[in-house]
Short mmCIF file of C-alpha atoms in Angstrom, two decimals:
data_model
loop_
_atom_site.label_atom_id
_atom_site.label_comp_id
_atom_site.label_asym_id
_atom_site.label_seq_id
_atom_site.Cartn_x
_atom_site.Cartn_y
_atom_site.Cartn_z
CA UNK H 1 91.94 111.23 107.84
CA UNK H 2 92.30 114.90 106.94
CA UNK H 3 89.72 116.59 104.73
CA UNK H 4 90.81 116.97 101.16
CA UNK H 5 88.73 119.99 100.14
CA UNK H 6 89.94 123.56 100.33
CA UNK H 7 88.75 125.19 103.55
CA UNK H 8 86.97 128.55 103.70
CA UNK H 9 89.35 131.25 104.90
CA UNK H 10 86.88 132.56 107.47
CA UNK H 11 86.28 129.11 108.95
CA UNK H 12 89.91 128.46 109.80
CA UNK H 13 92.48 129.47 112.34
CA UNK H 14 96.03 130.27 111.27
CA UNK H 15 98.85 128.53 113.08
CA UNK H 16 101.80 130.90 113.46
CA UNK H 17 104.26 128.97 115.60
CA UNK H 18 107.82 130.09 114.72
CA UNK H 19 109.11 126.59 115.44
CA UNK H 20 106.97 124.96 112.74
CA UNK H 21 108.27 124.34 109.26
CA UNK H 22 105.01 125.40 107.65
CA UNK H 23 101.93 127.57 108.10
CA UNK H 24 98.61 125.99 107.38
CA UNK H 25 94.91 126.35 107.98
CA UNK H 26 93.27 124.35 110.75
CA UNK H 27 89.54 123.82 110.14
CA UNK H 28 87.48 125.24 112.98
CA UNK H 29 85.31 122.13 113.18
CA UNK H 30 88.39 120.07 114.05
CA UNK H 31 90.00 122.55 116.39
CA UNK H 32 87.91 121.52 119.41
CA UNK H 33 87.90 117.74 118.97
CA UNK H 34 88.45 116.10 122.37
CA UNK H 35 91.73 114.25 122.79
CA UNK H 36 89.86 111.04 123.60
CA UNK H 37 88.08 111.17 120.25
CA UNK H 38 91.29 111.95 118.36
CA UNK H 39 92.88 108.78 119.66
CA UNK H 40 90.22 106.52 118.20
CA UNK H 41 91.08 104.62 115.00
CA UNK H 42 89.70 106.40 111.94
CA UNK H 43 88.98 104.58 108.70
CA UNK H 44 87.06 106.77 106.23
CA UNK H 45 86.57 106.30 102.48
CA UNK H 46 86.99 109.28 100.16
CA UNK H 47 83.66 110.99 99.45
CA UNK H 48 82.40 111.75 95.94
CA UNK H 49 82.52 115.47 96.68
CA UNK H 50 86.20 115.29 97.61
CA UNK H 51 86.96 113.16 94.54
CA UNK H 52 85.87 116.01 92.27
CA UNK H 53 88.85 118.02 93.48
CA UNK H 54 91.41 115.43 92.41
CA UNK H 55 94.20 116.76 90.21
CA UNK H 56 94.01 115.20 86.75
CA UNK H 57 96.52 112.43 87.21
CA UNK H 58 96.68 111.81 83.47
CA UNK H 59 98.32 115.23 83.11
CA UNK H 60 100.86 114.77 85.87
CA UNK H 61 103.29 111.98 86.54
CA UNK H 62 103.24 110.21 89.87
CA UNK H 63 106.35 112.01 91.08
CA UNK H 64 105.26 115.44 89.84
CA UNK H 65 101.86 115.03 91.46
CA UNK H 66 103.37 114.37 94.88
CA UNK H 67 105.80 117.26 94.38
CA UNK H 68 102.75 119.49 94.90
CA UNK H 69 103.25 118.86 98.62
CA UNK H 70 106.58 120.72 98.44
CA UNK H 71 104.68 123.93 97.77
CA UNK H 72 103.00 123.64 101.18
CA UNK H 73 105.79 122.26 103.40
CA UNK H 74 109.04 124.11 104.06
CA UNK H 75 112.13 121.96 104.49
CA UNK H 76 110.35 118.72 103.64
CA UNK H 77 111.63 118.13 100.10
CA UNK H 78 113.79 115.16 101.12
CA UNK H 79 110.99 113.77 103.28
CA UNK H 80 108.58 113.87 100.34
CA UNK H 81 111.12 112.00 98.21
CA UNK H 82 111.35 109.39 100.96
CA UNK H 83 107.56 109.13 100.97
CA UNK H 84 107.54 108.40 97.24
CA UNK H 85 110.14 105.67 97.72
CA UNK H 86 108.23 104.24 100.68
CA UNK H 87 105.13 103.87 98.52
CA UNK H 88 107.01 102.19 95.69
CA UNK H 89 108.92 99.82 97.99
CA UNK H 90 105.93 98.98 100.25
CA UNK H 91 108.01 100.14 103.20
CA UNK H 92 107.27 102.38 106.17
CA UNK H 93 108.62 105.75 107.27
CA UNK H 94 109.04 107.54 110.58
CA UNK H 95 108.79 111.28 111.27
CA UNK H 96 110.60 111.88 114.54
CA UNK H 97 111.42 115.09 116.39
CA UNK H 98 110.64 117.30 119.34
CA UNK H 99 107.07 118.58 119.79
CA UNK H 100 106.37 121.59 117.59
CA UNK H 101 108.72 120.54 114.79
CA UNK H 102 105.79 119.62 112.56
CA UNK H 103 105.20 115.91 112.14
CA UNK H 104 101.48 115.16 112.34
CA UNK H 105 100.38 117.61 109.64
CA UNK H 106 102.80 116.33 106.95
CA UNK H 107 101.98 112.75 107.94
CA UNK H 108 98.27 113.44 107.44
CA UNK H 109 98.97 115.06 104.09
CA UNK H 110 100.92 111.99 103.00
CA UNK H 111 98.09 109.66 103.92
CA UNK H 112 95.48 111.94 102.37
CA UNK H 113 97.44 112.25 99.13
CA UNK H 114 96.54 108.71 98.04
CA UNK H 115 93.07 108.36 96.56
CA UNK H 116 90.90 105.28 97.21
CA UNK H 117 93.29 104.01 99.87
CA UNK H 118 91.79 102.36 102.93
CA UNK H 119 93.32 104.35 105.80
CA UNK H 120 93.73 103.28 109.40
CA UNK H 121 94.69 106.06 111.80
CA UNK H 122 95.22 106.05 115.54
CA UNK H 123 97.33 107.59 118.28
CA UNK H 124 99.47 105.21 120.29
CA UNK H 125 99.52 105.56 124.09
CA UNK H 126 101.11 103.67 126.94
CA UNK H 127 97.87 101.70 127.26
CA UNK H 128 97.47 100.71 123.61
CA UNK H 129 97.17 96.97 123.10
CA UNK H 130 97.38 94.95 119.86
CA UNK H 131 93.60 94.41 120.03
CA UNK H 132 93.11 98.18 119.66
CA UNK H 133 94.89 98.08 116.30
CA UNK H 134 93.89 94.71 114.92
CA UNK H 135 90.25 94.67 116.02
CA UNK H 136 88.17 93.55 118.95
CA UNK H 137 87.89 89.83 119.73
CA UNK H 138 84.49 88.26 119.05
CA UNK H 139 83.26 87.08 122.48
CA UNK H 140 80.75 84.40 121.47
CA UNK H 141 83.25 82.69 119.16
CA UNK H 142 85.73 82.45 121.99
CA UNK H 143 83.09 81.11 124.38
CA UNK H 144 81.66 78.57 121.93
CA UNK H 145 84.79 77.41 120.11
CA UNK H 146 87.62 78.49 122.39
CA UNK H 147 89.26 80.47 119.58
CA UNK H 148 90.40 84.09 119.74
CA UNK H 149 88.81 85.44 116.55
CA UNK H 150 89.15 89.15 115.78
CA UNK H 151 86.85 91.51 113.92
CA UNK H 152 89.49 92.92 111.59
CA UNK H 153 87.22 94.82 109.18
CA UNK H 154 88.26 98.30 110.35
CA UNK H 155 91.66 97.46 111.78
CA UNK H 156 95.25 97.73 110.66
CA UNK H 157 95.15 94.31 108.96
CA UNK H 158 92.55 95.50 106.48
CA UNK H 159 93.99 98.83 105.30
CA UNK H 160 96.28 100.13 102.57
CA UNK H 161 97.87 102.96 104.55
CA UNK H 162 98.26 103.31 108.31
CA UNK H 163 99.02 106.46 110.30
CA UNK H 164 100.33 105.63 113.78
CA UNK H 165 100.96 108.82 115.73
CA UNK H 166 103.16 109.02 118.85
CA UNK H 167 104.48 105.57 118.02
CA UNK H 168 107.21 105.61 120.68
CA UNK H 169 104.69 106.35 123.47
CA UNK H 170 103.54 102.74 123.37
CA UNK H 171 105.28 99.93 125.24
CA UNK H 172 108.12 98.20 123.43
CA UNK H 173 106.15 94.95 123.61
CA UNK H 174 103.46 96.55 121.42
CA UNK H 175 106.06 97.77 118.95
CA UNK H 176 107.56 94.31 118.72
CA UNK H 177 104.17 92.73 118.16
CA UNK H 178 103.61 95.22 115.35
CA UNK H 179 106.83 94.08 113.66
CA UNK H 180 105.15 91.00 112.26
CA UNK H 181 102.20 93.07 111.05
CA UNK H 182 104.26 95.82 109.42
CA UNK H 183 107.04 93.71 107.96
CA UNK H 184 105.86 90.12 107.74
CA UNK H 185 102.31 91.23 106.85
CA UNK H 186 100.75 88.72 109.24
CA UNK H 187 99.21 88.81 112.72
CA UNK H 188 100.03 85.73 114.75
CA UNK H 189 97.53 84.21 117.17
CA UNK H 190 98.19 81.20 119.36
CA UNK H 191 96.94 77.85 118.00
CA UNK H 192 95.64 79.45 114.79
CA UNK H 193 96.94 80.16 111.30
CA UNK H 194 98.34 83.71 110.99
CA UNK H 195 95.95 86.45 109.90
CA UNK H 196 97.17 88.08 106.64
CA UNK H 197 97.79 91.84 106.70
CA UNK H 198 97.01 93.82 103.55
CA UNK H 199 98.82 96.98 104.67
CA UNK H 200 100.94 98.58 101.95
CA UNK H 201 102.79 101.32 103.88
CA UNK H 202 102.64 102.97 107.29
CA UNK H 203 103.55 106.49 108.41
CA UNK H 204 104.76 106.69 112.02
CA UNK H 205 105.35 109.80 114.12
CA UNK H 206 107.27 110.07 117.38
CA UNK H 207 108.64 112.82 119.61
CA UNK H 208 111.84 110.89 120.16
CA UNK H 209 113.52 107.70 119.06
CA UNK H 210 114.01 105.54 122.15
CA UNK H 211 117.43 103.98 122.55
CA UNK H 212 118.33 100.69 124.14
CA UNK H 213 118.73 97.05 123.24
CA UNK H 214 115.01 96.33 123.46
CA UNK H 215 114.22 98.91 120.74
CA UNK H 216 116.93 97.94 118.24
CA UNK H 217 114.77 95.29 116.61
CA UNK H 218 112.05 97.89 116.12
CA UNK H 219 114.05 100.79 114.70
CA UNK H 220 116.19 98.59 112.46
CA UNK H 221 113.03 97.65 110.56
CA UNK H 222 111.97 101.22 109.75
CA UNK H 223 113.19 101.84 106.22
CA UNK H 224 112.81 105.63 105.97
CA UNK H 225 113.33 108.12 108.77
CA UNK H 226 113.12 111.91 108.77
CA UNK H 227 113.73 114.46 111.53
CA UNK H 228 112.26 117.91 110.70
CA UNK H 229 114.53 120.86 111.30
CA UNK H 230 113.44 123.72 113.52
CA UNK H 231 112.88 127.06 111.83
CA UNK H 232 115.06 129.33 113.97
CA UNK H 233 116.74 131.56 111.37
CA UNK H 234 115.54 134.59 109.46
CA UNK H 235 116.01 132.73 106.17
CA UNK H 236 113.84 129.88 107.41
CA UNK H 237 111.12 132.32 108.44
CA UNK H 238 111.39 134.01 105.03
CA UNK H 239 110.79 130.66 103.32
CA UNK H 240 107.86 129.91 105.60
CA UNK H 241 106.31 133.31 104.89
CA UNK H 242 106.67 132.78 101.14
CA UNK H 243 104.83 129.46 101.39
CA UNK H 244 102.03 131.08 103.36
CA UNK H 245 101.66 133.91 100.84
CA UNK H 246 101.71 131.45 97.94
CA UNK H 247 99.15 129.04 99.41
CA UNK H 248 97.03 131.63 101.30
CA UNK H 249 97.25 129.35 104.32
CA UNK H 250 95.26 126.62 102.57
CA UNK H 251 96.07 122.94 102.64
CA UNK H 252 96.77 121.37 99.23
CA UNK H 253 93.89 119.94 97.25
CA UNK H 254 94.00 116.21 97.91
CA UNK H 255 94.27 113.44 96.84
CA UNK H 256 97.12 113.59 94.33
CA UNK H 257 97.66 109.97 93.25
CA UNK H 258 95.60 106.78 93.29
CA UNK H 259 96.32 103.61 95.27
CA UNK H 260 96.06 101.57 92.06
CA UNK H 261 98.78 103.75 90.56
CA UNK H 262 100.90 103.05 93.63
CA UNK H 263 100.40 99.30 93.23
CA UNK H 264 101.20 99.42 89.52
CA UNK H 265 104.44 101.33 90.10
CA UNK H 266 105.37 98.98 92.93
CA UNK H 267 105.02 96.08 90.52
CA UNK H 268 107.17 97.91 87.96
CA UNK H 269 109.80 98.40 90.65
CA UNK H 270 109.79 94.67 91.40
CA UNK H 271 110.34 93.92 87.70
CA UNK H 272 113.02 96.61 87.23
CA UNK H 273 116.21 95.20 85.71
CA UNK H 274 119.51 95.94 87.46
CA UNK H 275 122.53 95.38 85.16
CA UNK H 276 125.35 93.28 86.56
CA UNK H 277 127.78 96.21 86.60
CA UNK H 278 125.39 98.36 88.63
CA UNK H 279 124.79 95.46 91.00
CA UNK H 280 128.54 94.93 91.45
CA UNK H 281 129.04 98.61 92.30
CA UNK H 282 126.10 98.62 94.71
CA UNK H 283 127.42 95.49 96.42
CA UNK H 284 130.80 97.10 97.06
CA UNK H 285 129.23 100.39 98.19
CA UNK H 286 126.94 98.59 100.62
CA UNK H 287 129.71 96.43 102.06
CA UNK H 288 132.17 99.29 102.43
CA UNK H 289 129.55 101.61 103.94
CA UNK H 290 128.52 99.11 106.60
CA UNK H 291 132.16 98.24 107.36
CA UNK H 292 133.02 101.89 107.99
CA UNK H 293 129.89 102.39 110.10
CA UNK H 294 130.92 99.49 112.32
CA UNK H 295 134.39 100.99 112.71
CA UNK H 296 132.93 104.38 113.66
CA UNK H 297 133.12 104.92 117.41
CA UNK H 298 129.53 106.11 117.81
CA UNK H 299 127.68 104.41 114.95
CA UNK H 300 129.26 101.06 115.73
CA UNK H 301 127.85 101.13 119.26
CA UNK H 302 124.39 102.26 118.16
CA UNK H 303 123.90 99.26 115.90
CA UNK H 304 121.59 101.30 113.63
CA UNK H 305 123.66 100.62 110.53
CA UNK H 306 124.71 97.04 111.03
CA UNK H 307 124.80 95.04 107.82
CA UNK H 308 121.94 92.59 107.38
CA UNK H 309 119.92 91.14 104.52
CA UNK H 310 117.04 93.53 105.23
CA UNK H 311 119.15 96.63 104.66
CA UNK H 312 120.87 95.10 101.65
CA UNK H 313 117.48 94.49 100.06
CA UNK H 314 116.37 98.02 100.94
CA UNK H 315 119.35 99.53 99.13
CA UNK H 316 118.46 97.59 95.99
CA UNK H 317 114.76 98.42 96.27
CA UNK H 318 115.50 102.13 96.64
CA UNK H 319 117.68 102.10 93.52
CA UNK H 320 114.98 100.29 91.53
CA UNK H 321 112.27 102.59 92.89
CA UNK H 322 114.29 105.62 91.83
CA UNK H 323 114.60 104.26 88.31
CA UNK H 324 110.84 103.62 88.29
CA UNK H 325 110.10 107.20 89.35
CA UNK H 326 112.18 108.42 86.41
CA UNK H 327 110.36 106.16 83.97
CA UNK H 328 113.45 104.11 83.12
CA UNK H 329 113.44 100.54 81.85
CA UNK H 330 116.48 99.59 83.90
CA UNK H 331 118.54 101.01 86.76
CA UNK H 332 121.90 102.62 86.05
CA UNK H 333 124.87 103.97 87.98
CA UNK H 334 123.32 107.41 88.45
CA UNK H 335 120.48 105.87 90.45
CA UNK H 336 122.97 104.39 92.92
CA UNK H 337 124.40 107.79 93.72
CA UNK H 338 121.11 109.70 93.52
CA UNK H 339 118.81 107.49 95.59
CA UNK H 340 120.91 105.54 98.12
CA UNK H 341 121.09 108.58 100.48
CA UNK H 342 117.31 108.39 100.92
CA UNK H 343 117.71 104.95 102.53
CA UNK H 344 119.50 106.63 105.48
CA UNK H 345 117.95 108.91 108.13
CA UNK H 346 117.55 112.45 106.80
CA UNK H 347 116.98 115.84 108.38
CA UNK H 348 118.22 116.98 111.77
CA UNK H 349 119.42 113.54 112.91
CA UNK H 350 123.00 113.29 114.29
CA UNK H 351 123.33 109.58 113.47
CA UNK H 352 121.99 110.16 109.99
CA UNK H 353 124.34 113.09 109.36
CA UNK H 354 127.33 110.95 110.38
CA UNK H 355 126.15 108.05 108.21
CA UNK H 356 125.70 110.35 105.21
CA UNK H 357 129.29 111.56 105.51
CA UNK H 358 130.46 107.97 105.34
CA UNK H 359 128.19 107.14 102.41
CA UNK H 360 129.33 110.24 100.49
CA UNK H 361 132.98 109.21 100.92
CA UNK H 362 132.24 105.65 99.80
CA UNK H 363 130.29 106.78 96.73
CA UNK H 364 133.10 109.16 95.79
CA UNK H 365 135.48 106.18 95.63
CA UNK H 366 133.61 104.36 92.84
CA UNK H 367 131.11 106.89 91.48
CA UNK H 368 132.73 110.33 91.56
CA UNK H 369 130.52 113.10 90.25
CA UNK H 370 132.65 113.56 87.12
CA UNK H 371 133.03 109.91 86.18
CA UNK H 372 133.09 109.38 82.41
CA UNK H 373 131.38 106.95 80.09
CA UNK H 374 134.60 105.06 79.38
CA UNK H 375 135.06 104.40 83.08
CA UNK H 376 131.48 103.20 83.40
CA UNK H 377 132.10 100.94 80.39
CA UNK H 378 134.87 99.28 82.43
CA UNK H 379 132.35 98.72 85.23
CA UNK H 380 130.00 97.16 82.68
CA UNK H 381 132.75 94.78 81.55
CA UNK H 382 133.58 93.78 85.13
CA UNK H 383 129.90 93.26 85.86
CA UNK H 384 129.57 91.02 82.81
CA UNK H 385 132.52 88.97 84.05
CA UNK H 386 130.97 88.76 87.52
CA UNK H 387 127.79 87.36 85.95
CA UNK H 388 129.84 84.75 84.09
CA UNK H 389 131.60 83.72 87.30
CA UNK H 390 128.23 83.32 89.00
CA UNK H 391 126.96 81.11 86.17
CA UNK H 392 130.19 79.12 86.33
CA UNK H 393 129.62 78.53 90.03
CA UNK H 394 126.04 77.38 89.47
CA UNK H 395 126.48 75.01 86.54
CA UNK H 396 128.76 72.42 88.12
CA UNK H 397 129.84 69.84 85.53
CA UNK H 398 128.39 71.90 82.69
CA UNK H 399 130.67 74.84 83.36
CA UNK H 400 131.99 76.88 80.43
CA UNK H 401 135.65 76.44 79.59
CA UNK H 402 136.34 80.09 78.80
CA UNK H 403 135.39 83.52 80.09
CA UNK H 404 135.13 86.66 78.00
CA UNK H 405 136.38 90.08 79.10
CA UNK H 406 135.49 93.06 76.94
CA UNK H 407 137.41 96.11 78.17
CA UNK H 408 136.83 99.38 76.27
CA UNK H 409 139.50 100.12 73.68
CA UNK H 410 140.92 96.58 73.86
CA UNK H 411 140.31 93.40 71.86
CA UNK H 412 137.81 90.92 73.25
CA UNK H 413 139.62 88.51 75.58
CA UNK H 414 138.75 84.82 75.92
CA UNK H 415 140.52 83.26 78.87
CA UNK H 416 140.39 80.16 81.06
CA UNK H 417 139.65 80.60 84.73
CA UNK H 418 143.32 80.31 85.72
CA UNK H 419 144.23 83.13 83.32
CA UNK H 420 141.65 85.58 84.62
CA UNK H 421 143.77 86.96 87.44
CA UNK H 422 146.42 88.09 84.99
CA UNK H 423 143.91 89.81 82.73
CA UNK H 424 142.23 91.52 85.68
CA UNK H 425 145.59 93.04 86.54
CA UNK H 426 145.40 95.02 83.30
CA UNK H 427 142.41 97.02 84.58
CA UNK H 428 144.12 100.16 85.83
CA UNK H 429 143.73 103.89 85.88
CA UNK H 430 139.96 103.85 86.34
CA UNK H 431 138.40 105.47 89.41
CA UNK H 432 137.14 102.78 91.74
CA UNK H 433 137.84 99.88 89.37
CA UNK H 434 140.44 98.43 91.73
CA UNK H 435 137.73 97.85 94.33
CA UNK H 436 135.60 95.88 91.87
CA UNK H 437 138.62 93.96 90.59
CA UNK H 438 139.35 92.92 94.17
CA UNK H 439 135.84 91.45 94.45
CA UNK H 440 136.38 89.44 91.26
CA UNK H 441 139.84 88.27 92.35
CA UNK H 442 138.29 86.86 95.51
CA UNK H 443 135.53 85.18 93.51
CA UNK H 444 138.03 83.57 91.11
CA UNK H 445 140.12 82.33 94.03
CA UNK H 446 137.09 80.78 95.73
CA UNK H 447 136.10 79.02 92.51
CA UNK H 448 139.55 77.48 92.38
CA UNK H 449 139.29 76.27 95.98
CA UNK H 450 135.97 74.58 95.21
CA UNK H 451 137.33 72.48 92.36
#
């Protein structure tokens, strides 16, 4: 865990690599730490002295507090937004890129930004085994009872945040075994009940993202991914110099938020209401995006953007998390357009750039930037009808006999199921409405087949 107090200028060495996206101070006492020591898991509570330097969180919102990191990292604005969403969705994020791009320092800042969080940190190698992360087995228990019992007190199962550096250097078997820990929140042992994992979020770093069938299951489960860009232009160096002059080469004063605040906002995200119209739009956007990705020559072969329930849930969670960050009581259409891009790889990632082009085109179909309130009111009406169709499908013999359709500027319509198709044909001239109408037409037709 990185120190959270401001370092003395004379006790630090300035890193001036032109390929880094930032300039920061490296404490002298850490500069000569042996590599063997750096690889050991590190779980350290925040000291009282460091806690005195905490920014008054009552004066800053959660999002504004974490925005402080943008003053110290050049080109990481989108990554910091992904980090906020990762915390609120209890998901994990990966910083991937060539050596020298700047991954470990931002990752350590992210972990250090959360006060009172139990942190597990280690560096993955080709020889790392699950025992190194979970905890050492207790020998006498195995000898006496024949059970493999682990001492998990200081391991990954008993932490709030985990920092796993050089994640791709480990064997794929290790990565797969971590899937259940990171995503199912359990550690499975033969002939025993699973060990629960309390981990909230993990930050992973890697020099490259391995490709191949054996890694697909691993990478498909990483919700947020960022590839730092290399500073190789004069403008980039100008930005980096401005950050250095502004911060005097000092790391930000950490922490910035509290783990209890993270948990509270995560709970608010889970309770966030998504109106039926917003959900209908998101459903079409998600389906159309994944369909186009599968038809793309390169993305279809990679399998990174295949449609599955996990990604569908992530899209919804990101929208709800965005609404939570803005202090809203419910999600709206603007959150679909504003936050869905963060659910795709960002930064200098060719696959991510291609996927973003597709997503931008899809969003423009139903949520163009200049869409008006009257058009969104049509979406609300179609969403309300979709909710009625869903209730009709669920209620069986107690189904309603009529459906209501309230289009803006038109009288309220009450119609039987067989009359709905005709009324839906009157929805015209609204950007993207034809796509939503097509969904409802299919739903009405399926209801008729089921009777």
